[in-house]
């Protein structure tokens, strides 16, 4: 995209990204292009508040928008109506039991105003590798006692953990409320572990209704730098997360 005069990333996946303050205002947060989706590059990006987002046929594009949508993990807002619904649902939230299935569902779920998906085969492969290395995680919401050993998936999300910071990437619902339950379950677990923030990337009304806040990029990056520097071992979350009945999220 030469007309935008974007910097092209170095071939070395550990090379520094351009400063986030140099990102474009329009489109908001577009910072650089090129490089690859290697684990080293992706972890380097997330640690500096940067993420890839591009469509099929484009070069890899890297973003750091301003403002940034952020959840306080102890500040998730669930409406009274949804809490009442949760109390009667036989759903259970788990982690890292169906990563590939969650990513595939996120990729195939239609989005209003969006044609196709940005979760390309290359992206799916890259995050699958991060998952195998213990850095990317999925949260699944299932029907208790479903048709298979774990129960049928009704929603979920996936993202990347660096230090004590979680960067959410995408979520989906197969049943009404499935993605919202997954997000609430993740926030509850992270709050219990002492992880105070959950990155939600870009602003939209749905995230705001759930309690997300629009932070100036500088504030977000400062908090991210502090949290990613706090050591937390990589590895599967299945045992650590356990099985959380979504009815417990109703309060």
Steps between C-alpha positions, in 0.01 A plus 500: 500500500762758391255791489468482880879520549487229763823361641573142393607263777850358516549134404620428855187402701659634820571844350315786670177635357469869415383710798124472541474880509597502131188302400261662253194687618306380194458210490534521874802317636652361181867477590699282258480222245691188404698261713354164593274331753771307682456445874790735576348778288150458643618496862718803432199679352257424782755592765507846343124540454503414128297238314466375140177557310472464125289339229579236242714647221646779718845505654509440875386823665587594859284724719504694826179708510435807712284478707520135606209301640585340834306303760583515865462132582307581818275745315311286250140621471225244450143624480243377750316325220812313389583405858154351538557305178837372622346361818290261297762389247672160530816640337857455618806707405835326444837597355731350238289194431401596142731777380490415129121462505454840666730674251323328210161610633623859544625494141172371355255713703344780289562852633269797429656725238789262436556294188704187551741460790834638609577166669676358196651150482840658573358669811340177617828315459696773679271511805483122503878496537481761778244278671727197476776708657267594788450870416160502325190379680137427428200529729216266412141508620326165475170337561539286809428140412510567125539240227875454546729450799540874561159628389408688182658841452261794528760778481856596571793732449875485458796728560861531611649519848830679564610540860183589693323661204241335276440627148163381367487437126153379401187343641187332369161369603332185374217568745378841618724621782777246440776751430387728782514209744850410377621857549346520848655166598843612377475830687399321819792258481753771413379717789542204733856449375589865558500598132330841503451574129364339185575659164200526265683689220253727320199691622143394432166547673465134600829500690408828669170349614697225674719746689796554268674837525669705227851579625747739338766291329777642718322384817430158352862452391634603841276249678579232243875548550455462875287185476691312228815541709341298783596138456232239441591158365384398153302179461146362476230658714268197507575395857558851633174633358297193591129469419306813593118474496373816334221521758773598749563816295150629576607610847 
